CSV table of N, CA, C and O in Angstrom, one decimal:
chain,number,residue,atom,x,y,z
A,531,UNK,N,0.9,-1.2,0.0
A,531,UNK,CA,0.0,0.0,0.0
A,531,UNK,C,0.9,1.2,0.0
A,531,UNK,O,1.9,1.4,0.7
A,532,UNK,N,0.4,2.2,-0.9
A,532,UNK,CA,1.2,3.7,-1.0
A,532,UNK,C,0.9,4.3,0.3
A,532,UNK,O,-0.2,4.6,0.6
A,533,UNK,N,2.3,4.5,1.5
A,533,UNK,CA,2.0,5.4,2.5
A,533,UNK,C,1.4,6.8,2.5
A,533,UNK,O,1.4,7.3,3.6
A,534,UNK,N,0.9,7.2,1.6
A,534,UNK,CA,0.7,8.5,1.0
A,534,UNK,C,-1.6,7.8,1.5
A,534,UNK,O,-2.5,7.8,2.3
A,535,UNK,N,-1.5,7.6,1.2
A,535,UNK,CA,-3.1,6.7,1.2
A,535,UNK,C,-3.1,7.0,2.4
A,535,UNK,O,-3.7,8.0,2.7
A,536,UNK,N,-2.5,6.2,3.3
A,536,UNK,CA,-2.5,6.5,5.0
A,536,UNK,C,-2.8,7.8,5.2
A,536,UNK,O,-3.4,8.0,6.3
A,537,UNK,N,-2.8,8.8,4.6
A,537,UNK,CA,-2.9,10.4,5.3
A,537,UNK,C,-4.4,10.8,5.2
A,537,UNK,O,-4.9,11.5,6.1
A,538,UNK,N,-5.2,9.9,3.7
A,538,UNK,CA,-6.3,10.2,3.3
A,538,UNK,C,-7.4,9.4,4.2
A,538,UNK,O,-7.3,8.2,4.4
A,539,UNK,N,-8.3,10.1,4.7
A,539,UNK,CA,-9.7,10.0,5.7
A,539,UNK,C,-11.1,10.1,4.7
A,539,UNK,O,-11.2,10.7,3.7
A,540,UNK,N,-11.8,9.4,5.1
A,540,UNK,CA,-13.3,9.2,4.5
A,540,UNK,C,-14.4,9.7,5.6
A,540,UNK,O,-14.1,9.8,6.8
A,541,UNK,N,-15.1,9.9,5.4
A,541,UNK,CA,-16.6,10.0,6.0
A,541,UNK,C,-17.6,9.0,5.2
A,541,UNK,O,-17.5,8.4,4.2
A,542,UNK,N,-18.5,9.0,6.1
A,542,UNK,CA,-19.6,8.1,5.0
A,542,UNK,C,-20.7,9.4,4.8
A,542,UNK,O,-21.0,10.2,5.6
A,543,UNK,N,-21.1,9.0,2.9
A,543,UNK,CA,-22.4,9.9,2.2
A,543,UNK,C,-23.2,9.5,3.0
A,543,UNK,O,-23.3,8.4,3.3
A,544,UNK,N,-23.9,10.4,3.4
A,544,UNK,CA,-25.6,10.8,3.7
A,544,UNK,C,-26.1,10.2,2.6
A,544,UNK,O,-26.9,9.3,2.8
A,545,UNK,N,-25.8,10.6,1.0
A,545,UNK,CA,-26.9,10.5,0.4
A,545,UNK,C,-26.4,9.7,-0.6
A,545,UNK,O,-26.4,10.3,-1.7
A,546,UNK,N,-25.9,8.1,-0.7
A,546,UNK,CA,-25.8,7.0,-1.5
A,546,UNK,C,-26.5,7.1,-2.5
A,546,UNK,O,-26.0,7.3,-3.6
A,547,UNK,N,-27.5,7.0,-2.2
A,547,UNK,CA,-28.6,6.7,-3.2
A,547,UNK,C,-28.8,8.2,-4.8
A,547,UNK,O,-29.4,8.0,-5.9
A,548,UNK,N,-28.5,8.6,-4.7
A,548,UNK,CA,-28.0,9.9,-5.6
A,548,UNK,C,-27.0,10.1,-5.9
A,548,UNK,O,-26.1,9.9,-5.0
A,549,UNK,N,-26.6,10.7,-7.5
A,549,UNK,CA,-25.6,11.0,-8.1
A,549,UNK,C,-25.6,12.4,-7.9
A,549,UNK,O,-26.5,13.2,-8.4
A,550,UNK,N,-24.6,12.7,-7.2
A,550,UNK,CA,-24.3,14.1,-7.1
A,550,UNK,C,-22.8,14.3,-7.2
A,550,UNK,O,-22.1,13.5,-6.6
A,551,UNK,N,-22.0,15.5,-8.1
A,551,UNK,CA,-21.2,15.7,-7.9
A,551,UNK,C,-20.1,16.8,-6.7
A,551,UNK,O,-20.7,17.6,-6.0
A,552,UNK,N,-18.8,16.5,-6.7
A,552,UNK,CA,-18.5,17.0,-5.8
A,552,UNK,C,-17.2,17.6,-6.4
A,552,UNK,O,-16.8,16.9,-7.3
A,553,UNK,N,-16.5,18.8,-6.1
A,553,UNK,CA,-15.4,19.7,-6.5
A,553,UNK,C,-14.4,20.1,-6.1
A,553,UNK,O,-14.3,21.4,-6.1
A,554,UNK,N,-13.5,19.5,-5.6
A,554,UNK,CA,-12.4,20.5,-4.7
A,554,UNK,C,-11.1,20.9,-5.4
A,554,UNK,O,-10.6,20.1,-6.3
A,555,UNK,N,-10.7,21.9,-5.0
A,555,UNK,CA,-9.7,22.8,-5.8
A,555,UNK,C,-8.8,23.3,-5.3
A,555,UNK,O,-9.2,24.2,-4.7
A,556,UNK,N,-7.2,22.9,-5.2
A,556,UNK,CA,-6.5,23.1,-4.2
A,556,UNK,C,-5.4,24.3,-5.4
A,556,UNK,O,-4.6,23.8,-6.3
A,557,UNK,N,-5.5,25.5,-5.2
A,557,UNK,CA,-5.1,26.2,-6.5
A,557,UNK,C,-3.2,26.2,-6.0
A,557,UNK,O,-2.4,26.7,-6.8
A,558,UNK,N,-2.8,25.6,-4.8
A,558,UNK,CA,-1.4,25.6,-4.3
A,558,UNK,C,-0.7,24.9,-4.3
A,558,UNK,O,0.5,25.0,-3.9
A,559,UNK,N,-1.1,23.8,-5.0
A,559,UNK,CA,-0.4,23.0,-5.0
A,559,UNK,C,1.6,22.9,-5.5
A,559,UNK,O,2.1,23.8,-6.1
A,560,UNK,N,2.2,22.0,-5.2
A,560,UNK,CA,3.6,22.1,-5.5
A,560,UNK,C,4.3,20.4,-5.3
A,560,UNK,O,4.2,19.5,-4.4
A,561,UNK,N,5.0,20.5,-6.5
A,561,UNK,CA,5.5,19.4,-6.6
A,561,UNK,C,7.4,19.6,-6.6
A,561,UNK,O,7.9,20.4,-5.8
A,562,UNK,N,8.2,18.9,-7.5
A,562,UNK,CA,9.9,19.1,-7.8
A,562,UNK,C,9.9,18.4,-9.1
A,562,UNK,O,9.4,17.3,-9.3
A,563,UNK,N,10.4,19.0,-9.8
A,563,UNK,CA,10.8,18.7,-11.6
A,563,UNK,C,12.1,17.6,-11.1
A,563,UNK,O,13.1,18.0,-10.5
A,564,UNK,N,11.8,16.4,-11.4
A,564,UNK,CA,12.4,15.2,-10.9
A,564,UNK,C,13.8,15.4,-11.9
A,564,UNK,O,14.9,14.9,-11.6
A,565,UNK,N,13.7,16.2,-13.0
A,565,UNK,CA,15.1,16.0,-13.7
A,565,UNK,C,15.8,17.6,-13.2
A,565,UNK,O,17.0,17.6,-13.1
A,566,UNK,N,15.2,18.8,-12.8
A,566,UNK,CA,15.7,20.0,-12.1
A,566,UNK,C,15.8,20.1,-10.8
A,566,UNK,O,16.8,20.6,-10.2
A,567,UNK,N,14.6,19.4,-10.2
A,567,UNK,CA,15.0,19.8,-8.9
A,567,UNK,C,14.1,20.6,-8.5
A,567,UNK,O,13.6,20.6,-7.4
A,568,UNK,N,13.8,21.8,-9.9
A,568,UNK,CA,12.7,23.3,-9.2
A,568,UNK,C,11.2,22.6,-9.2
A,568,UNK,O,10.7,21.6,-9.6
A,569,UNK,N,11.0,23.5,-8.8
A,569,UNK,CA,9.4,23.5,-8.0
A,569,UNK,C,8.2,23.7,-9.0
A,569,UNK,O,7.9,24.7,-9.7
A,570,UNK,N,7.7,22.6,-9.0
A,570,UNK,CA,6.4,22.4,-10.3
A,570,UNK,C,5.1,23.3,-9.3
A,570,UNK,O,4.8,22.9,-8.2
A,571,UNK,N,4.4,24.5,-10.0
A,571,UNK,CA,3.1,24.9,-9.4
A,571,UNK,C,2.1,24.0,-9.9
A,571,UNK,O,2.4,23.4,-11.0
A,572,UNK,N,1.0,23.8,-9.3
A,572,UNK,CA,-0.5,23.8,-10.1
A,572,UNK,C,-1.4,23.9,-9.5
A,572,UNK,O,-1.3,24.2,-8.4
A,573,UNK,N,-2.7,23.6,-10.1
A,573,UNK,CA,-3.9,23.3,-9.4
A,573,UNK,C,-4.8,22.3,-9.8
A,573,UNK,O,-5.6,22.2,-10.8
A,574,UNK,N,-4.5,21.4,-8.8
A,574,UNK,CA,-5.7,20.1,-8.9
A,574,UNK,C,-6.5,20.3,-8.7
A,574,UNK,O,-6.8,21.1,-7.7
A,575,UNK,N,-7.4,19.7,-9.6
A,575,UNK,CA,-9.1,19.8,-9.1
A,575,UNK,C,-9.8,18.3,-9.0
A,575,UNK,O,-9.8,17.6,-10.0
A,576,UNK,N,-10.2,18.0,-7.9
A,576,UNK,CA,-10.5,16.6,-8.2
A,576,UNK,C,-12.1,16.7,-8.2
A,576,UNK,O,-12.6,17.6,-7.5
A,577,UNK,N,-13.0,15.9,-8.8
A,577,UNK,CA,-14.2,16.1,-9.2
A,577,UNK,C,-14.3,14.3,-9.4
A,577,UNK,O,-13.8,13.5,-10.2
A,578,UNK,N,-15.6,14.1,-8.1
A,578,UNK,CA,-15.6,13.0,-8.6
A,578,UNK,C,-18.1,12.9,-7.7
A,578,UNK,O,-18.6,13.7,-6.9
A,579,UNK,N,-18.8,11.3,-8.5
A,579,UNK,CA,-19.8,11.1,-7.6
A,579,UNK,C,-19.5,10.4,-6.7
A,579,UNK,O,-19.0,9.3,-7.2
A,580,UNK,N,-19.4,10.3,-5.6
A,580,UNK,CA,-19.1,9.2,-4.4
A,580,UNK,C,-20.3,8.5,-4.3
A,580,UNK,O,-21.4,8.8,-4.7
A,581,UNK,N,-19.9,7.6,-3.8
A,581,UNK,CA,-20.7,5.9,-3.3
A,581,UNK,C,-21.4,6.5,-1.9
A,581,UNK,O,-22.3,7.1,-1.5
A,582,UNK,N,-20.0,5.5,-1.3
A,582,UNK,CA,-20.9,5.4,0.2
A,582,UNK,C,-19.8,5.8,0.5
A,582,UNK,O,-19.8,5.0,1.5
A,583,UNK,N,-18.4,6.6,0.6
A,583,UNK,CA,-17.3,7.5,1.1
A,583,UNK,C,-17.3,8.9,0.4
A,583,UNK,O,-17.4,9.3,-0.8
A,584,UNK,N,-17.0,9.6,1.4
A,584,UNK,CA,-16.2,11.1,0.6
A,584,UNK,C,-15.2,11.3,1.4
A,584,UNK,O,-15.3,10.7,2.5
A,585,UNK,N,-13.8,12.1,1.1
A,585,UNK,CA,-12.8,12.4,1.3
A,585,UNK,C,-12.8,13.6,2.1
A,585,UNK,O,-13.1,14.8,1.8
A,586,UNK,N,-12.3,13.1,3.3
A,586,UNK,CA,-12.5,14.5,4.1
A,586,UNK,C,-11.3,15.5,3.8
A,586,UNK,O,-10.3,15.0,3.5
A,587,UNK,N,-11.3,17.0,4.0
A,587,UNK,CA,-10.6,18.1,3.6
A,587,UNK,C,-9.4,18.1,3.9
A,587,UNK,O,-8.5,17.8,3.1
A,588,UNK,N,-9.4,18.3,4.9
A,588,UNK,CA,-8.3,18.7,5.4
A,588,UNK,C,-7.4,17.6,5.2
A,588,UNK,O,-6.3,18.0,4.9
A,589,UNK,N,-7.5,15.8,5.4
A,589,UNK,CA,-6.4,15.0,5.1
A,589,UNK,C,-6.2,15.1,3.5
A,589,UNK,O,-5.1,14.7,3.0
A,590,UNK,N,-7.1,15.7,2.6
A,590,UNK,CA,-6.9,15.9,1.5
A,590,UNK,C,-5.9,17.0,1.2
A,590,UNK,O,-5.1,16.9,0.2
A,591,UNK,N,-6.0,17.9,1.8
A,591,UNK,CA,-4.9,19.4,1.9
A,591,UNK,C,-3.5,18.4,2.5
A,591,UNK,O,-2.6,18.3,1.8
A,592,UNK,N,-3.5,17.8,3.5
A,592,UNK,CA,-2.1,16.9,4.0
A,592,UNK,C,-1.7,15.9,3.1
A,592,UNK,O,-0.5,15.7,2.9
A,593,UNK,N,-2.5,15.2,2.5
A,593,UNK,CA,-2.2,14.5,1.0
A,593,UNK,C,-1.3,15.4,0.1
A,593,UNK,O,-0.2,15.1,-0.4
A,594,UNK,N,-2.1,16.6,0.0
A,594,UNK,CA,-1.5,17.0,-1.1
A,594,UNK,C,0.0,17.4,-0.7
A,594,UNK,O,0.9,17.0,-1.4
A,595,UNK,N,0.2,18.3,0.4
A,595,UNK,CA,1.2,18.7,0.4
A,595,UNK,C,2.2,17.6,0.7
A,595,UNK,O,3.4,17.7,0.5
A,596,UNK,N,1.8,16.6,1.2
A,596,UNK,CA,2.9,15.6,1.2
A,596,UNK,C,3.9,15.3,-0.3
A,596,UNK,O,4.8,14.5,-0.2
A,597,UNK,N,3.8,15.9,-1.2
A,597,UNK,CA,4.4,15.5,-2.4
A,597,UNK,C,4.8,17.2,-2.7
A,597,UNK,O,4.7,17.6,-3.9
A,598,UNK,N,5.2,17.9,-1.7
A,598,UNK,CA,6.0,19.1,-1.6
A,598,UNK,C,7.2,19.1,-2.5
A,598,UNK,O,7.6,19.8,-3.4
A,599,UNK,N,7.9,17.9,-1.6
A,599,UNK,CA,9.7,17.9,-1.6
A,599,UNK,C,9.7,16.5,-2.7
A,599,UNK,O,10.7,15.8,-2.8
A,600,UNK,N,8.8,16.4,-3.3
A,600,UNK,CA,9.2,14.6,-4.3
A,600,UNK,C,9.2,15.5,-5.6
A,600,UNK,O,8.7,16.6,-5.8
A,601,UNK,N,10.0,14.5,-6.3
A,601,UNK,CA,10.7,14.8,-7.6
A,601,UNK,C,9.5,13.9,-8.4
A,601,UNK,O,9.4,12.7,-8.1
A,602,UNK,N,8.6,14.4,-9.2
A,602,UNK,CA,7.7,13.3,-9.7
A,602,UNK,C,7.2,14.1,-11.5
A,602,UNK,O,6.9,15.3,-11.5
A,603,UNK,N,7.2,13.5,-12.3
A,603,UNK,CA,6.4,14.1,-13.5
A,603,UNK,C,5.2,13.6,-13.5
A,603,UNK,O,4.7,12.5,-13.1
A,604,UNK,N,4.5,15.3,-14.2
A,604,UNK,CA,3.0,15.9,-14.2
A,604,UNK,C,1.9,14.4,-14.3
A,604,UNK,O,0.9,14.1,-13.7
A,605,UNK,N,2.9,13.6,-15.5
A,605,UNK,CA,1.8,12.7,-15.8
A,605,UNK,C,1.4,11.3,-14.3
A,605,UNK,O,0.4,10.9,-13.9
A,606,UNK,N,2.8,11.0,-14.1
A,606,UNK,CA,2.6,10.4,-12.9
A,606,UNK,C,2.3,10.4,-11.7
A,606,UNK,O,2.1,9.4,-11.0
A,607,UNK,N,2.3,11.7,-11.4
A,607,UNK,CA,1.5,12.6,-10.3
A,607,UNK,C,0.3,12.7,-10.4
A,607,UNK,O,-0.3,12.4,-9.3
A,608,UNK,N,-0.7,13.1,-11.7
A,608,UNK,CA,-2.0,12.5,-11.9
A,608,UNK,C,-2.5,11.6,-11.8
A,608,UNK,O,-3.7,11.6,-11.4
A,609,UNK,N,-1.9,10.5,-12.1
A,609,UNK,CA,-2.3,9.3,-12.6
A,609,UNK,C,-2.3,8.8,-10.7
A,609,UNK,O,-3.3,8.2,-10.1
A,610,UNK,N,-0.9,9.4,-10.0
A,610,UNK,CA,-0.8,8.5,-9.1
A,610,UNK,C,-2.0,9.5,-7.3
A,610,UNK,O,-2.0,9.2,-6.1
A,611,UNK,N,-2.6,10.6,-8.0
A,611,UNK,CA,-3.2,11.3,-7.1
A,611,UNK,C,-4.8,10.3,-7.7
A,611,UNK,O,-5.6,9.8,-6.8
A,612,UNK,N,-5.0,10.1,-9.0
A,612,UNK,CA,-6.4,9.0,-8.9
A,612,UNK,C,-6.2,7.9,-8.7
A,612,UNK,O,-7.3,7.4,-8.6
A,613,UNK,N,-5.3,7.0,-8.5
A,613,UNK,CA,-5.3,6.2,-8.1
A,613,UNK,C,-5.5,5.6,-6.2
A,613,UNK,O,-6.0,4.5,-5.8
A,614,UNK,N,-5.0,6.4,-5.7
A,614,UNK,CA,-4.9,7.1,-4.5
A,614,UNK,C,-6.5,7.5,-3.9
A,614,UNK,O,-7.1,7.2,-2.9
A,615,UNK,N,-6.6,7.9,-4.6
A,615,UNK,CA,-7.8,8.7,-3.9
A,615,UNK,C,-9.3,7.8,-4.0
A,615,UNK,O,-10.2,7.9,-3.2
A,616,UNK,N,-9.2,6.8,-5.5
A,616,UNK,CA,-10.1,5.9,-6.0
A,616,UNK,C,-10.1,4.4,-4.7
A,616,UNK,O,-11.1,3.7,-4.3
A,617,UNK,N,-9.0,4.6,-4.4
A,617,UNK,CA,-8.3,3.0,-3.8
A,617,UNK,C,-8.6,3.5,-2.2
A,617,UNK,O,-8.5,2.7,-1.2
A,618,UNK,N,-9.0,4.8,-2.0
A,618,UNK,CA,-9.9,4.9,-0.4
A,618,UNK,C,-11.0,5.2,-0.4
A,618,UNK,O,-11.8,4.6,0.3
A,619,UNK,N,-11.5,6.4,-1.4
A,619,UNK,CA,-12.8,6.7,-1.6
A,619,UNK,C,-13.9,5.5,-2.4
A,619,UNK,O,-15.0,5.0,-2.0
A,620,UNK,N,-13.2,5.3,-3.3
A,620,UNK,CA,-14.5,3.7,-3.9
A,620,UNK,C,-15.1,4.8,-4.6
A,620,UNK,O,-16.1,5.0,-3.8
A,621,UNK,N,-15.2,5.8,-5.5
A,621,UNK,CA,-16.6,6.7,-5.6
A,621,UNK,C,-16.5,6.2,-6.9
A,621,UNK,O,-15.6,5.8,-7.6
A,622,UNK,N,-18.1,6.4,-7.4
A,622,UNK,CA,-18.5,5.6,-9.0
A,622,UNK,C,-17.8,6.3,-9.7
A,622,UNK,O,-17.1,5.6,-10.4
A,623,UNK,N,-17.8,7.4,-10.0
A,623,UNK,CA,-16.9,8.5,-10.7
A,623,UNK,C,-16.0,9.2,-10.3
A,623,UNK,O,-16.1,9.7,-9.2
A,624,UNK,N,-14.6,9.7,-11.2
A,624,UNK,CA,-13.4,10.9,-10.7
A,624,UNK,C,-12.8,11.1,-11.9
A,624,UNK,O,-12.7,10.4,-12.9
A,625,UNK,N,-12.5,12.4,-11.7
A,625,UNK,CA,-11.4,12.7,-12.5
A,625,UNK,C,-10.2,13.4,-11.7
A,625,UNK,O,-10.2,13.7,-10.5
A,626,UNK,N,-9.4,13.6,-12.4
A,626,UNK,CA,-8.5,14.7,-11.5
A,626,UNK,C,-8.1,15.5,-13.1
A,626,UNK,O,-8.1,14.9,-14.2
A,627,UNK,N,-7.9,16.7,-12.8
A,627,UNK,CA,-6.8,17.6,-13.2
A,627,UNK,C,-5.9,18.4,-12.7
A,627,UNK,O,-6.1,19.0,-11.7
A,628,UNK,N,-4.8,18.5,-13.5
A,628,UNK,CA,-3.9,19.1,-12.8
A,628,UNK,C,-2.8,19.9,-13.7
A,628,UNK,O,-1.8,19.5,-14.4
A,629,UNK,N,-3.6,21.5,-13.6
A,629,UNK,CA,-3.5,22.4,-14.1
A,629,UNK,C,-2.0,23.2,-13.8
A,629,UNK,O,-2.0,24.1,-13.0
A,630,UNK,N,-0.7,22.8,-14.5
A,630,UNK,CA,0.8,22.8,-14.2
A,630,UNK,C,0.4,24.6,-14.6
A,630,UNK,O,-0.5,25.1,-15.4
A,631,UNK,N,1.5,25.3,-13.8
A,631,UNK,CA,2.2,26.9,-14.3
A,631,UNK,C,3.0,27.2,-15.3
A,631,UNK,O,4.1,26.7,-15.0
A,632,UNK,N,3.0,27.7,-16.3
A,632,UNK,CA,3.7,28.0,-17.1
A,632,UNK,C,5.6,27.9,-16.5
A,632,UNK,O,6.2,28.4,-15.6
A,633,UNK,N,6.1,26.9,-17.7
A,633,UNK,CA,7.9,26.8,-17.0
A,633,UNK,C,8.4,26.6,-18.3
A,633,UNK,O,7.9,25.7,-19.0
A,634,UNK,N,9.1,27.1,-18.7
A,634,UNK,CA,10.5,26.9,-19.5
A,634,UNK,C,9.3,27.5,-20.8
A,634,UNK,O,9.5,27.2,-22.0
A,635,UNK,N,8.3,28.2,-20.5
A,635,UNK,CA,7.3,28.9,-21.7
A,635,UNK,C,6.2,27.7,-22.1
A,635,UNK,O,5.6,27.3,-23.1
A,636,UNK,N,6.3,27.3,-20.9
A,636,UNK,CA,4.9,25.8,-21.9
A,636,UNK,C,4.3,25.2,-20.3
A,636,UNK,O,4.8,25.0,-19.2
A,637,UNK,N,2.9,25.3,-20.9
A,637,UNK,CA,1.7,25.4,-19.4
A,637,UNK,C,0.9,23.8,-19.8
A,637,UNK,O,0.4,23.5,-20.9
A,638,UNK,N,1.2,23.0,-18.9
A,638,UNK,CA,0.4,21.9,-19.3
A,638,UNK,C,-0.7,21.4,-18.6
A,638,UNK,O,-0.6,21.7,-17.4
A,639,UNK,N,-1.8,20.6,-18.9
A,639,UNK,CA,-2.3,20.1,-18.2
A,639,UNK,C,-2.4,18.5,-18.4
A,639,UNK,O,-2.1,18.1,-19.5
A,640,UNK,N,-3.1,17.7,-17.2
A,640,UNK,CA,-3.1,16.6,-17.2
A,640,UNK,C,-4.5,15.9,-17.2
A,640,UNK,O,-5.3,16.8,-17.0
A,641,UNK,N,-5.2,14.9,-17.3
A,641,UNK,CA,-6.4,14.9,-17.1
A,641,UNK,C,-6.4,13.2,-17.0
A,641,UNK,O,-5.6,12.6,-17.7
A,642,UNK,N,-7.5,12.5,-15.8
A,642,UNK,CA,-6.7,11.3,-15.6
A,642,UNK,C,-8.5,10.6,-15.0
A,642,UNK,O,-8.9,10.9,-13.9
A,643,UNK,N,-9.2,9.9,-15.7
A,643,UNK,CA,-10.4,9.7,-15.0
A,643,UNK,C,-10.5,7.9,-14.6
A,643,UNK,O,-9.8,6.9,-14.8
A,644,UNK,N,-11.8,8.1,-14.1
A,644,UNK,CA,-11.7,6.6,-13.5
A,644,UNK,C,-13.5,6.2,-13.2
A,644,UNK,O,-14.3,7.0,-12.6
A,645,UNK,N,-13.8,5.2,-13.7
A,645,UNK,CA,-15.3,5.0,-13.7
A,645,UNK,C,-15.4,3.2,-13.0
A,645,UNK,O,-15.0,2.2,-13.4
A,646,UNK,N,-16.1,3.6,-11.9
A,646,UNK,CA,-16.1,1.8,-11.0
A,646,UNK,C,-16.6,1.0,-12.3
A,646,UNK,O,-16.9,1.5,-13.4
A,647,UNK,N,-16.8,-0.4,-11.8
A,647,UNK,CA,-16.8,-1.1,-12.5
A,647,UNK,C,-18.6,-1.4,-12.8
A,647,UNK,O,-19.0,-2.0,-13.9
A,648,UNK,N,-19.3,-1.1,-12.2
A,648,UNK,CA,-20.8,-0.9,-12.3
A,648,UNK,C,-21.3,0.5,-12.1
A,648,UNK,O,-22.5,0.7,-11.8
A,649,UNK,N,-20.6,1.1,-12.4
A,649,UNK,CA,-21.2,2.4,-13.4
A,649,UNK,C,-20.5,3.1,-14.3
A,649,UNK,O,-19.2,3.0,-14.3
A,650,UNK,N,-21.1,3.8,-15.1
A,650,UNK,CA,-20.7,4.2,-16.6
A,650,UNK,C,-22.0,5.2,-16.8
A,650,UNK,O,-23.2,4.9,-16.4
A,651,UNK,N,-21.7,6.0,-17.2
A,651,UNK,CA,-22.4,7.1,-17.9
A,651,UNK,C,-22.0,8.2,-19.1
A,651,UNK,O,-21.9,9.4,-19.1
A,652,UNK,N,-21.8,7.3,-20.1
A,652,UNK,CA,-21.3,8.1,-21.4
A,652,UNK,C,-21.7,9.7,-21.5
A,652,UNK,O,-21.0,10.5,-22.2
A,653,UNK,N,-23.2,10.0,-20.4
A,653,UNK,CA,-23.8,11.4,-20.9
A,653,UNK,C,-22.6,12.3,-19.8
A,653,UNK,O,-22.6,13.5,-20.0
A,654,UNK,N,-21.7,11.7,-18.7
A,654,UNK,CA,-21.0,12.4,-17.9
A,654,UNK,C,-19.8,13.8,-18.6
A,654,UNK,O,-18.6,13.7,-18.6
A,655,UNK,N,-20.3,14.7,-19.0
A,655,UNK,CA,-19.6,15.7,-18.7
A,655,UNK,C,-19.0,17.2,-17.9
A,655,UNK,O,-19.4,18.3,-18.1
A,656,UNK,N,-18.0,16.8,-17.2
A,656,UNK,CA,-18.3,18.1,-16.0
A,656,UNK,C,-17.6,19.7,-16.8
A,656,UNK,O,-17.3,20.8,-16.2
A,657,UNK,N,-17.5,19.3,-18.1
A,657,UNK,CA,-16.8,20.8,-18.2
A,657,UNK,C,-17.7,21.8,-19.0
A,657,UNK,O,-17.4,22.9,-19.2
């Protein structure tokens, strides 16, 4: 198990039974350019419907900042913040984005989704 998981906390939904979505937006985020050393900005947004868990805030703010001082690229950092978050929360739907700062003249972003195995909803778009 990724020690990073350990930080993240659940609550149980009130409201199972309904697809509702949920938004959080951490515009501070900071990572380390694994081949420089300097400091990657961005802003994750993770957007996902929960089951019967949601992710509580604040271990989600201590999630993130845990990956302060790691040397990691954009794509694997996405990939490895849904996977992470899927593997405590269980929720039918997620996405993450993760909107990098302009560095060396080029702004990227990442986009990384994930649909449980008994739901799907082709009409799902959150943008």
């Amino acid at each position: 198990m990724n020690d990073k998981r350990k930080i993240l906390e659940v609550f149980e939904n009130k409201y199972p039974d309904r697809d509702y979505t949920i938004t959080h937006v951490a515009p501070e985020f900071t990572s380390l350019c694994p081949k420089t050393g300097q400091p990657d900005f961005a802003t994750i947004t993770v957007e996902y419907i929960p089951d019967l868990l949601c992710v509580e805030l604040k271990s989600l703010k201590l999630y993130f900042h845990s990956y302060r001082n790691d040397g990691i690229f954009y794509e694997s950092l996405t990939n490895q913040i849904l996977d992470d978050l899927v593997a405590v929360v269980k929720p039918r739907y997620m996405r993450i984005t993760a909107e990098f700062n302009v560095r060396g003249g080029i702004s990227s972003v990442v986009e990384a989704e994930y649909y449980s195995d008994d739901y799907y909803d082709e009409d799902i778009n959150f943008s």
